[in-house]
XYZ file of C-alpha atoms in Angstrom:
780
model
C 43.420 -14.442 -0.943
C 42.817 -11.560 1.449
C 43.608 -11.038 5.119
C 41.395 -9.658 7.849
C 43.219 -6.493 8.885
C 40.517 -5.230 11.264
C 41.230 -8.080 13.685
C 45.003 -8.200 13.632
C 45.822 -7.008 17.128
C 43.921 -8.616 19.960
C 40.702 -10.601 20.256
C 38.956 -7.656 21.917
C 39.020 -5.860 18.579
C 35.733 -7.643 17.895
C 34.062 -4.963 20.010
C 34.821 -2.302 17.381
C 32.793 -4.169 14.739
C 28.990 -4.188 14.527
C 27.783 -7.221 16.448
C 25.353 -8.209 13.685
C 28.240 -8.489 11.201
C 30.175 -11.252 12.988
C 29.101 -14.890 13.433
C 31.273 -17.369 15.357
C 31.231 -20.688 13.470
C 33.572 -22.829 15.562
C 36.056 -22.513 18.442
C 37.397 -26.033 18.418
C 41.037 -26.970 19.179
C 42.377 -23.463 19.935
C 41.212 -22.043 16.645
C 38.373 -19.656 15.883
C 36.299 -19.876 12.718
C 34.203 -16.782 12.157
C 32.056 -15.350 9.384
C 32.372 -11.603 8.801
C 30.115 -9.499 6.607
C 32.175 -6.744 5.039
C 30.984 -3.348 3.857
C 30.391 -4.419 0.257
C 28.349 -7.545 1.128
C 24.595 -7.787 1.631
C 23.634 -11.505 1.627
C 27.073 -13.138 1.921
C 29.855 -13.403 4.523
C 33.577 -14.130 4.325
C 34.937 -17.028 6.374
C 38.096 -16.410 8.434
C 40.220 -18.652 10.674
C 42.606 -17.620 13.418
C 46.107 -18.586 14.422
C 46.571 -20.786 17.550
C 46.469 -17.696 19.803
C 43.260 -16.369 18.226
C 45.000 -13.076 17.395
C 45.629 -13.045 13.635
C 42.935 -14.034 11.126
C 43.229 -15.176 7.515
C 40.423 -15.596 5.019
C 39.668 -19.177 3.943
C 36.466 -18.818 1.887
C 34.759 -15.811 0.348
C 31.063 -15.100 -0.251
C 29.412 -17.725 1.939
C 25.641 -17.339 1.567
C 23.594 -15.985 4.467
C 19.853 -15.925 5.165
C 17.971 -13.570 7.472
C 15.286 -15.239 9.550
C 11.931 -13.627 10.539
C 13.319 -12.929 14.020
C 16.190 -10.947 12.423
C 18.610 -13.819 13.136
C 21.209 -14.410 10.429
C 21.991 -17.982 9.391
C 25.311 -18.655 7.614
C 25.318 -21.563 5.150
C 28.252 -23.424 6.698
C 28.160 -26.716 8.572
C 30.848 -28.512 10.582
C 30.541 -32.227 9.860
C 30.377 -34.064 13.168
C 32.389 -37.207 13.749
C 35.484 -36.296 11.678
C 37.595 -33.244 12.589
C 38.462 -30.752 9.897
C 35.510 -31.430 7.562
C 33.162 -28.537 6.718
C 30.362 -27.999 4.183
C 29.539 -24.497 2.866
C 27.359 -22.853 0.245
C 29.261 -20.272 -1.775
C 27.539 -17.604 -3.861
C 29.455 -16.684 -7.021
C 28.042 -14.670 -9.938
C 24.537 -15.078 -8.530
C 24.776 -18.901 -8.329
C 24.942 -20.866 -5.067
C 27.073 -24.019 -5.041
C 28.065 -26.449 -2.274
C 31.740 -27.052 -1.443
C 33.506 -29.303 1.080
C 36.884 -29.139 2.834
C 38.761 -31.973 4.588
C 41.608 -29.830 6.001
C 39.853 -26.982 7.884
C 39.516 -24.652 4.931
C 42.864 -24.981 3.194
C 41.271 -26.557 0.101
C 37.636 -26.521 -1.039
C 36.036 -28.784 -3.655
C 32.569 -29.316 -5.156
C 30.564 -32.434 -4.243
C 30.642 -35.258 -6.765
C 27.176 -36.235 -8.084
C 25.899 -39.835 -7.790
C 26.064 -41.963 -10.923
C 22.501 -43.355 -10.611
C 19.219 -42.255 -9.072
C 17.317 -44.041 -6.298
C 15.888 -46.484 -8.824
C 19.283 -47.427 -10.261
C 18.880 -45.453 -13.478
C 21.935 -43.551 -14.802
C 22.054 -39.792 -14.128
C 23.199 -37.359 -16.813
C 25.145 -35.079 -14.471
C 28.791 -34.692 -15.434
C 31.445 -32.560 -13.773
C 32.543 -29.801 -14.019
C 29.179 -28.479 -15.253
C 27.047 -30.445 -12.796
C 27.504 -31.219 -9.108
C 25.522 -32.135 -6.010
C 24.320 -29.160 -3.951
C 22.850 -29.344 -0.433
C 20.650 -27.045 1.633
C 22.450 -26.196 4.866
C 19.507 -24.635 6.687
C 18.759 -25.073 10.373
C 15.317 -26.400 11.246
C 12.849 -23.875 12.701
C 11.394 -26.684 14.818
C 13.908 -27.819 17.479
C 12.363 -31.311 17.509
C 13.155 -32.136 13.893
C 16.487 -32.329 12.117
C 17.742 -29.679 9.748
C 18.253 -30.233 6.072
C 21.648 -31.930 6.685
C 22.136 -34.434 9.483
C 25.436 -35.700 10.997
C 26.368 -37.294 14.334
C 29.559 -37.706 16.361
C 28.967 -41.419 16.959
C 28.330 -42.053 13.241
C 31.462 -40.726 11.483
C 31.233 -40.452 7.717
C 27.418 -40.650 7.664
C 25.883 -37.498 6.138
C 22.272 -37.243 4.956
C 20.770 -34.094 3.479
C 18.317 -32.462 1.099
C 19.487 -30.936 -2.166
C 19.584 -31.219 -5.931
C 21.850 -31.947 -8.900
C 22.799 -29.274 -11.397
C 24.981 -26.244 -11.903
C 23.569 -24.491 -8.811
C 21.429 -24.981 -5.728
C 17.686 -24.807 -6.466
C 15.349 -23.737 -3.669
C 12.189 -25.562 -4.681
C 13.732 -28.969 -5.476
C 14.837 -30.996 -2.448
C 15.655 -34.661 -3.019
C 17.335 -36.624 -0.219
C 20.952 -37.844 -0.603
C 23.204 -39.866 1.700
C 26.916 -40.670 1.995
C 28.587 -43.168 4.308
C 32.208 -42.279 3.423
C 32.191 -38.601 4.484
C 31.193 -37.065 1.168
C 33.309 -38.976 -1.324
C 30.376 -40.860 -2.881
C 26.663 -40.033 -2.665
C 23.390 -41.926 -3.259
C 19.850 -40.648 -3.812
C 17.357 -42.132 -1.317
C 14.125 -40.061 -1.587
C 12.542 -37.658 -4.034
C 11.060 -35.521 -1.259
C 12.496 -33.948 1.877
C 12.297 -36.045 5.060
C 12.995 -35.501 8.742
C 15.864 -37.731 9.883
C 16.697 -39.380 13.211
C 19.780 -41.554 13.909
C 19.460 -44.429 16.407
C 22.048 -46.961 17.651
C 25.114 -44.931 16.528
C 23.607 -44.530 13.061
C 22.844 -48.243 12.795
C 19.159 -47.354 12.330
C 18.130 -44.337 10.255
C 14.492 -43.227 10.699
C 12.876 -40.989 8.072
C 9.456 -39.299 8.123
C 8.238 -37.222 5.193
C 8.282 -33.465 5.733
C 4.695 -32.659 4.729
C 1.616 -30.791 5.940
C -0.715 -33.766 5.523
C -1.335 -36.377 8.283
C 0.793 -39.532 8.257
C 0.701 -43.009 9.743
C 3.908 -44.535 8.323
C 7.630 -44.033 8.758
C 10.630 -45.544 6.968
C 13.780 -46.968 8.503
C 17.054 -48.399 7.190
C 19.675 -50.584 8.862
C 22.168 -50.577 5.959
C 23.052 -46.850 5.724
C 20.151 -46.021 3.422
C 20.635 -48.655 0.768
C 17.246 -50.259 1.531
C 14.247 -48.898 3.440
C 11.446 -50.606 5.361
C 8.005 -49.077 5.827
C 6.497 -49.193 9.330
C 2.972 -48.193 10.454
C 3.672 -46.405 13.730
C -0.014 -45.566 14.361
C -3.447 -46.738 13.226
C -4.742 -43.141 12.996
C -3.031 -40.578 10.795
C -1.435 -37.706 12.692
C 0.110 -34.398 11.786
C 3.772 -34.939 12.755
C 5.240 -32.093 14.796
C 8.576 -33.617 15.748
C 10.793 -36.592 16.562
C 12.560 -37.387 19.822
C 14.925 -40.145 20.880
C 15.727 -41.344 24.357
C 19.067 -40.210 25.836
C 22.190 -41.980 24.624
C 23.615 -42.642 21.170
C 22.888 -46.354 21.554
C 19.136 -45.970 22.043
C 16.677 -47.748 19.770
C 13.576 -46.083 21.236
C 12.017 -42.999 19.678
C 8.841 -40.907 20.055
C 6.737 -39.324 17.337
C 4.597 -36.478 18.629
C 1.886 -34.595 16.772
C -1.866 -33.979 16.719
C -4.812 -35.635 15.052
C -6.495 -32.339 14.176
C -5.541 -28.727 14.519
C -7.741 -28.381 17.600
C -6.684 -31.577 19.379
C -4.013 -32.054 22.041
C -0.632 -33.605 21.315
C -0.507 -37.289 20.558
C 2.663 -39.192 21.582
C 3.538 -42.419 19.795
C 6.449 -44.476 21.117
C 8.343 -46.615 18.604
C 10.704 -49.314 19.936
C 13.104 -50.996 17.479
C 14.792 -53.225 20.081
C 12.486 -56.155 19.371
C 13.455 -56.050 15.661
C 17.068 -57.092 16.359
C 17.700 -60.647 17.566
C 21.190 -60.166 19.073
C 24.125 -57.957 20.016
C 26.837 -57.345 17.401
C 30.230 -59.078 17.649
C 33.560 -58.210 16.032
C 32.750 -60.407 13.050
C 29.774 -58.154 12.281
C 32.013 -55.135 11.521
C 34.225 -54.095 8.635
C 36.704 -51.233 8.258
C 36.715 -48.261 5.889
C 39.423 -45.673 5.334
C 38.809 -41.920 5.129
C 39.892 -40.282 1.862
C 39.169 -36.965 0.202
C 37.593 -36.520 -3.231
C 40.962 -37.179 -4.916
C 41.393 -40.428 -2.996
C 44.229 -39.118 -0.805
C 44.518 -41.056 2.451
C 46.623 -38.576 4.433
C 44.118 -36.044 5.739
C 45.096 -33.588 8.484
C 48.491 -35.318 8.682
C 47.234 -38.847 9.367
C 45.582 -41.893 7.879
C 42.348 -42.644 9.719
C 40.494 -45.944 9.631
C 36.968 -46.417 11.005
C 34.731 -49.429 11.387
C 31.094 -49.890 10.560
C 28.529 -52.689 10.676
C 28.320 -54.910 7.634
C 25.245 -54.475 5.458
C 24.288 -58.108 6.020
C 24.623 -57.977 9.825
C 21.274 -57.715 11.600
C 22.372 -56.834 15.142
C 22.532 -54.044 17.723
C 25.763 -52.031 18.038
C 25.013 -51.179 21.666
C 26.536 -48.896 24.255
C 30.131 -50.205 24.002
C 30.436 -49.478 20.269
C 33.334 -47.243 19.114
C 33.782 -46.109 15.535
C 37.481 -45.128 15.484
C 39.821 -47.977 14.617
C 43.388 -46.764 13.818
C 45.282 -43.482 13.345
C 48.634 -43.435 11.526
C 50.690 -40.216 11.206
C 51.890 -39.202 7.736
C 54.990 -37.338 6.628
C 54.418 -33.614 6.206
C 53.901 -32.241 2.706
C 53.061 -28.821 1.338
C 49.349 -29.645 1.660
C 49.746 -29.657 5.427
C 50.641 -25.940 5.516
C 48.506 -22.830 5.112
C 49.731 -19.413 4.069
C 50.669 -17.489 7.199
C 49.113 -14.196 8.202
C 50.015 -11.466 5.715
C 50.683 -13.935 2.884
C 48.625 -14.968 -0.119
C 48.747 -18.135 -2.193
C 49.549 -17.785 -5.885
C 47.944 -20.607 -7.847
C 49.909 -19.653 -10.970
C 53.323 -20.165 -9.355
C 53.153 -23.613 -7.839
C 50.836 -22.744 -4.933
C 53.573 -20.691 -3.299
C 52.732 -18.113 -0.613
C 53.799 -14.501 -1.227
C 53.623 -11.533 1.137
C 50.747 -9.147 0.474
C 51.590 -5.596 -0.583
C 50.524 -4.166 2.802
C 52.539 -6.609 4.931
C 56.238 -6.528 5.876
C 57.322 -10.026 7.063
C 60.365 -8.618 8.885
C 58.402 -6.053 10.921
C 58.503 -6.774 14.671
C 55.316 -7.830 16.448
C 53.409 -5.327 18.546
C 54.457 -6.912 21.865
C 58.174 -6.905 20.961
C 60.243 -5.220 23.691
C 63.834 -4.109 23.713
C 66.180 -6.997 24.555
C 63.821 -9.660 23.215
C 63.928 -11.446 19.853
C 61.334 -12.587 17.337
C 61.035 -14.777 14.258
C 59.993 -13.450 10.891
C 57.501 -15.686 9.101
C 58.517 -17.817 6.140
C 55.003 -17.363 4.769
C 53.711 -20.776 5.876
C 51.938 -22.058 8.962
C 51.033 -25.637 9.795
C 47.304 -26.315 9.754
C 45.999 -26.397 13.297
C 45.187 -29.955 14.483
C 47.382 -31.369 11.714
C 49.542 -34.150 13.235
C 51.959 -34.907 10.360
C 55.559 -35.772 11.303
C 58.897 -35.282 9.493
C 58.954 -34.620 5.783
C 58.804 -30.984 4.666
C 58.968 -28.240 7.268
C 57.931 -24.984 5.622
C 58.588 -23.061 8.846
C 62.174 -24.103 9.542
C 63.847 -21.255 7.611
C 62.390 -18.538 9.845
C 64.868 -15.738 10.630
C 65.689 -14.524 14.126
C 65.591 -10.758 14.777
C 66.342 -8.574 17.786
C 63.472 -6.363 18.877
C 64.266 -2.733 18.005
C 63.088 0.329 19.882
C 59.698 1.139 18.446
C 58.074 4.579 18.714
C 54.950 4.800 20.865
C 51.766 4.534 18.863
C 48.089 4.443 19.748
C 48.449 6.352 23.034
C 45.173 6.775 24.918
C 44.220 8.477 28.177
C 40.966 7.841 29.996
C 39.280 7.963 33.380
C 38.390 4.974 35.515
C 34.620 4.807 35.405
C 34.444 6.777 32.126
C 32.974 9.898 33.813
C 34.194 13.046 32.075
C 32.060 15.391 34.216
C 33.024 15.410 37.907
C 32.354 17.570 40.945
C 35.003 19.714 42.681
C 36.876 17.596 45.192
C 36.136 14.247 43.526
C 38.980 11.719 43.367
C 39.839 10.908 39.736
C 41.993 8.027 38.502
C 43.511 8.491 35.050
C 44.423 5.446 32.948
C 47.043 5.589 30.194
C 47.231 2.872 27.523
C 49.500 2.339 24.521
C 48.741 -0.018 21.629
C 52.183 -0.276 20.042
C 55.805 0.641 20.657
C 58.456 0.054 23.259
C 57.358 1.005 26.769
C 60.420 0.271 28.914
C 62.426 3.160 27.426
C 59.520 5.573 27.036
C 58.940 8.645 29.214
C 55.421 9.897 29.775
C 54.840 13.594 30.501
C 51.459 14.184 32.127
C 49.868 17.654 32.338
C 46.605 17.670 34.310
C 45.594 21.158 33.171
C 45.539 22.904 36.565
C 49.272 23.440 36.894
C 50.101 19.912 38.091
C 52.682 18.139 35.900
C 54.586 14.872 36.336
C 56.941 12.549 34.424
C 56.509 8.765 34.544
C 58.710 5.911 33.320
C 57.296 2.663 31.924
C 53.804 3.887 32.771
C 51.654 1.597 30.608
C 53.433 -1.596 31.731
C 53.352 -1.020 35.489
C 49.746 0.249 35.369
C 50.696 2.899 37.912
C 47.537 4.919 38.630
C 47.482 8.696 38.216
C 45.188 10.083 40.877
C 44.140 13.706 41.113
C 41.516 16.028 42.570
C 40.289 19.308 41.058
C 39.202 21.866 43.660
C 37.777 24.599 41.434
C 35.081 24.373 38.752
C 36.193 24.723 35.149
C 37.231 22.806 32.040
C 40.676 21.249 32.225
C 42.747 19.920 29.334
C 44.663 16.750 30.270
C 47.632 15.941 28.028
C 49.903 12.871 28.012
C 53.037 12.832 25.838
C 54.956 9.580 25.296
C 58.486 9.847 23.883
C 61.542 7.666 23.271
C 64.494 7.864 20.894
C 62.426 6.323 18.080
C 59.517 8.769 18.167
C 56.649 10.187 20.196
C 52.866 10.213 20.488
C 50.343 12.348 22.322
C 46.842 11.901 23.774
C 44.443 14.581 25.011
C 41.157 14.656 26.896
C 38.991 17.330 28.526
C 37.590 17.140 32.062
C 34.577 19.210 33.062
C 34.595 20.040 36.758
C 31.284 21.489 37.880
C 29.037 21.391 40.897
C 25.487 20.084 40.481
C 22.964 22.776 39.619
C 20.750 23.756 42.548
C 18.079 25.948 40.978
C 17.065 27.769 37.823
C 14.743 30.790 37.675
C 13.045 31.710 34.424
C 12.551 35.454 33.975
C 10.014 36.455 31.357
C 7.413 39.220 31.142
C 4.012 37.719 31.969
C 2.328 39.851 29.270
C 3.350 39.859 25.615
C 1.948 41.130 22.334
C 1.392 38.928 19.315
C 4.478 38.721 17.095
C 6.458 40.976 19.444
C 9.956 39.940 20.543
C 10.047 38.481 24.036
C 13.264 37.792 25.932
C 13.522 34.602 28.001
C 16.295 34.612 30.611
C 17.326 31.725 32.868
C 19.247 32.457 36.076
C 20.989 29.395 37.550
C 22.458 28.680 40.951
C 25.307 28.356 41.587
C 26.178 31.287 39.367
C 29.671 29.901 38.651
C 28.298 26.778 36.925
C 30.139 26.251 33.640
C 29.164 24.716 30.295
C 25.442 24.760 31.024
C 23.107 23.705 28.222
C 19.613 25.221 28.140
C 16.566 23.413 26.764
C 13.655 25.745 25.943
C 10.195 24.176 25.668
C 7.589 26.547 24.200
C 3.911 25.642 24.503
C 3.067 22.040 23.674
C 6.073 21.483 21.400
C 7.988 18.252 21.996
C 11.093 19.572 20.229
C 13.099 21.935 22.463
C 15.394 24.726 21.362
C 18.949 24.214 22.663
C 21.286 27.095 23.510
C 24.541 27.589 25.364
C 23.437 31.106 26.334
C 21.028 31.670 29.203
C 18.663 33.796 27.098
C 16.440 33.328 24.055
C 14.418 35.735 21.889
C 11.087 34.410 20.649
C 7.758 35.621 19.223
C 4.271 34.351 19.991
C 2.142 34.320 16.826
C -1.254 33.773 18.503
C -3.136 35.167 21.493
C -3.803 33.084 24.543
C -1.932 31.476 27.410
C 1.476 29.972 26.565
C 3.541 27.827 28.935
C 7.323 28.350 28.760
C 9.712 25.867 30.422
C 13.492 25.984 30.648
C 15.711 23.068 31.661
C 19.338 23.709 32.571
C 21.844 20.846 32.429
C 25.584 20.778 33.062
C 26.318 17.069 32.648
C 25.850 16.218 36.313
C 22.348 17.515 37.032
C 19.286 19.064 35.454
C 16.867 21.626 36.936
C 13.866 23.367 35.432
C 11.433 26.245 35.887
C 8.124 27.059 34.184
C 6.324 30.347 33.594
C 3.080 31.280 31.856
C 2.845 34.157 29.367
C -0.463 35.800 28.411
C -0.431 36.917 24.775
C -2.761 39.803 23.748
C -3.406 41.730 20.574
C -3.648 45.074 22.453
C -2.810 46.413 25.919
C -1.169 49.454 27.555
C 2.310 49.639 29.039
C 3.125 52.446 31.482
C 6.798 52.651 32.524
C 7.316 53.386 36.240
C 10.363 54.712 38.054
C 11.050 54.786 41.773
C 12.814 56.940 44.299
C 16.523 56.334 44.892
C 15.579 55.316 48.432
C 14.192 52.065 47.054
C 17.510 51.165 45.397
C 19.213 50.957 48.769
C 17.108 47.943 49.690
C 16.991 46.265 46.272
C 18.816 42.866 46.492
C 18.190 42.337 42.758
C 16.698 38.860 43.155
C 13.533 37.539 41.436
C 11.613 37.010 44.684
C 12.059 40.640 45.746
C 10.993 41.964 42.359
C 7.878 39.770 42.335
C 6.865 40.955 45.803
C 7.267 44.647 44.909
C 5.272 44.090 41.719
C 2.387 42.549 43.703
C 2.398 45.434 46.194
C 2.342 48.139 43.515
C -0.396 46.312 41.547
C -2.605 46.030 44.625
C -2.193 49.692 45.539
C -2.958 50.862 42.005
C -6.053 48.656 41.829
C -7.387 50.194 45.063
C -6.699 53.740 43.996
C -8.077 53.522 40.479
C -10.854 51.015 40.994
C -9.577 48.983 38.050
C -9.885 45.210 38.685
C -6.618 43.837 39.950
C -6.624 41.071 37.317
C -6.369 43.790 34.632
C -3.189 45.289 36.094
C 0.250 43.662 36.143
C 3.376 45.349 37.475
C 6.695 43.886 36.365
C 9.769 45.161 38.211
C 12.817 44.947 35.983
C 16.216 43.518 37.024
C 19.101 45.839 37.794
C 19.525 49.316 39.213
C 18.035 51.898 39.287
C 14.778 50.175 40.139
C 12.259 50.486 37.302
C 9.034 48.741 36.376
C 6.383 48.431 33.668
C 2.687 48.645 34.455
C 0.597 46.528 32.058
C -3.051 47.575 31.646
C -4.950 44.644 30.135
C -8.255 44.784 28.218
C -11.416 43.738 30.052
C -12.632 41.157 27.599
C -15.769 40.301 29.554
C -16.887 43.964 29.794
C -16.031 45.872 26.620
C -17.624 49.056 27.966
C -15.011 49.164 30.721
C -12.058 48.613 28.413
C -10.838 52.195 29.148
C -11.934 52.291 32.750
C -8.426 53.052 33.964
C -8.108 56.164 31.776
C -11.686 57.236 32.532
C -11.047 57.233 36.240
C -7.902 59.222 35.750
C -9.833 61.842 33.764
C -12.686 61.898 36.312
C -10.251 62.596 39.095
C -8.364 64.986 36.844
C -5.238 62.918 37.109
C -2.428 62.617 34.588
C -1.038 59.076 34.588
C 2.161 60.306 33.092
C 2.840 62.337 36.267
C 1.178 60.142 38.905
C 3.130 60.356 42.149
C 2.830 58.215 45.224
C 4.356 59.514 48.416
C 4.944 57.870 51.730
C 5.068 59.464 55.115
C 7.823 57.896 57.160
C 7.916 57.919 60.967
C 10.907 60.085 61.979
C 14.042 58.027 62.507
C 12.840 55.008 60.509
C 13.558 54.301 56.841
C 10.879 53.965 54.176
C 10.311 50.261 54.683
C 6.537 49.990 54.203
C 6.753 49.859 50.367
C 9.776 47.600 50.228
C 8.378 44.956 52.615
C 11.530 42.938 52.060
C 13.814 44.211 54.781
C 16.070 41.484 56.184
C 19.204 43.470 56.873
C 18.132 46.345 59.177
C 16.877 46.591 62.768
C 13.269 46.346 63.845
C 11.237 49.437 62.849
C 7.724 50.711 62.690
C 6.023 51.487 59.423
C 3.032 53.645 58.678
C 1.823 53.452 55.100
C 0.197 56.495 53.615
C -1.286 56.407 50.180
C -1.967 59.528 48.261
C -2.473 60.675 44.745
C -2.347 63.921 42.835
C -5.685 65.622 42.288
C -5.113 68.939 40.590
C -3.943 69.229 36.977
C -0.745 70.929 35.931
C 2.275 70.834 38.197
C 0.419 70.892 41.549
C 0.872 67.791 43.746
C -2.067 66.414 45.729
C -1.221 64.092 48.575
C -3.332 61.166 49.676
C -3.035 60.701 53.396
C -4.532 58.199 55.780
C -6.879 59.347 58.555
C -4.949 59.733 61.765
C -7.319 57.376 63.532
C -6.513 54.653 60.991
C -2.808 55.140 61.183
C -1.146 51.853 62.033
C 2.268 50.932 63.301
C 3.796 47.697 61.951
C 6.809 46.108 63.579
C 8.868 43.274 62.076
C 11.959 41.913 63.879
C 14.834 41.346 61.454
C 18.219 39.769 62.168
C 21.111 41.567 60.482
C 22.892 38.242 59.934
C 20.109 36.743 57.828
C 20.732 36.507 54.128
C 18.438 37.681 51.376
C 16.873 34.242 51.035
C 14.895 34.968 54.251
C 13.359 38.241 53.068
C 9.853 38.789 54.446
C 7.177 38.798 51.763
C 5.769 42.291 51.320
C 2.235 41.062 50.728
C 1.943 40.198 54.400
C 2.022 43.882 55.406
C -0.666 45.158 53.013
C -3.742 46.414 54.873
C -6.689 45.842 52.610
C -8.909 48.034 54.819
C -6.845 51.202 54.357
C -8.730 53.922 52.560
C -7.311 56.933 50.836
C -8.737 60.453 51.129
C -8.201 63.237 48.658
C -6.771 66.204 50.455
C -6.362 69.788 49.482
C -3.143 71.461 48.664
C -1.664 70.682 52.023
C 1.828 71.710 52.897
C 4.300 68.953 52.256
C 6.306 67.598 55.145
C 10.056 66.975 54.551
C 9.367 63.366 55.446
C 7.290 62.859 52.290
C 9.343 61.373 49.495
C 8.325 60.568 45.927
C 8.505 56.759 45.522
C 6.781 55.975 42.242
C 6.775 58.109 39.102
C 5.199 57.277 35.770
C 6.715 58.227 32.462
C 5.382 57.975 28.932
C 2.814 55.182 28.554
C 2.685 52.868 25.502
C -0.291 51.171 23.937
C -0.199 47.834 22.012
């Protein structure tokens, strides 16, 4: 006999087991019966019963058959017989064979059902024990309005009627009907086919209707516990029977058969009233007594002799509402059969049914809730069967030893957070909870380290439930450690707290132009910048499977040309933000690196918005100067200092003849792209703000934008200067206190009507500065 070790501490241990593996069978009289499917079982369960506290569980029957229903519900082949406490029927699967067993003492002893000696016609049956027994189907009915395969009732103790067969095992396809009126000691065959059963008048009338798919017009009923049956035509038209109902009350003699005449018709209800069949009410002379015994004929069951009464077979009367079945109860003296093996013990059938401690169990070990100064009893190996009422006689528990609770080392220490949130924001109030499964707590000291320099020592922490409250002010990951220690030993528990503010924004930086199968760097910039433990989800194109990284960058390649959408999501456990960019993938294009004057670096805040604005300005100017369509030019200003950029010259797919229009114009104007210089004339006393267009930190100024380009080859510079009459002054008020998030967009200051004029080799003014310089260009 085995013991259930997974459920040996507290009832809440059920939560650690898969819910589909546990079935509660009964919770009657302070005892739990449950069926548990263990790891090695597929279509069977083991039956366990608890102690009076529902804490410790011992196995009472192994390999009880189970059946999975179409709705994924699992049915266990075990049935509690109603009317007499402690009686259960179960189907046990052993060596591939299913057999039916019965217990009269809540699982202490199990026995096979004795077969009847004759069949329903009185002919002898060749079924001899131990090779042949009676086996019953213990299925529940799918239809709630018909009985299952076995039928019992509280007001009819000892009366059991069910479908089954005789033989060495239970056979699925053969279902004769058998009945017993003495709680399973003797059985009789009543039908050769399965029937639906309904008890009326406390079992005084048994109604049976054949379980068949063909229409019926007759039912059978018996008033002598199934010894004889009377046929009754309950309708003149045959109906397909769907179910049986009785009026409320165990004493009722009125029932309803409901069904349908055809598969397309509505329900037909037929009321059957048996009250007119009985001439009178029963008196005491109409009853006789019977005594409950088990299969061996023992009268003391569950510590008492129980006598019941039933109506005589010859009495033709109604039991009525005042009928009671119980007659007398007489306590018995206790014997060994009234005791089970206690938790941790196993019965040896080879040594006089004695109980011995299992190899894994120490009977003298203190219980888990044993505290210093208290005492406990060590088990003798026996425990009285719950609900057993025997008196005197043998007491297998009287020799229990008394022990003083020792100091036990702490064991099973756990630390957690109220609310279970392990990611919190700076400044949040946190309540830590410390629990301990085993060990003495009154003499234990608990050292708590919250990871940010705060430490404390507590006494008797897990008993008083004293809360540990704390608040982390700075973001970071903190290691929380609790050490429990007494003179018997120590234990330790650790957890990690992530303190981080919610993410506000993420910006995805990626070049808008890429070549096929060329490496492209994706970079995500998050705010706030001090966010810790951020996870990045990269979604490329239409893929539904993201790439996860802990770094804010990712190198990828695009294998095909076209437009590709790139999305990044940043998550830190408390929030998630995202940004999306589009990348155009080409087979060939030109890249011309650009560099700028140092003057530009002074106003570079190194933020994405500023770089995008400068890129738009440069692209628009270059498109005007060269005549190349603006959609074929893309300027990408790179992060960091000094300020640099790449000019992307894209192919004109719609006009192949103009694919080299940018280079042709340069040659026509005798310009060298690799030495193209743009200068700006700045009004004396004002900084070069017209190209930057992002000034939010200096005083109001006036800007005059001059565009010029070099005309002559070699090292001579040609300046493009605006006509004096078209010279404009632009003024933009800026507050020095504004931050870079309020930078004015440079596009607003671009004058689309400005024209450039090629000048001669004019003398350069000291106010002219070189702002943009090209270096070596690359073609893809």
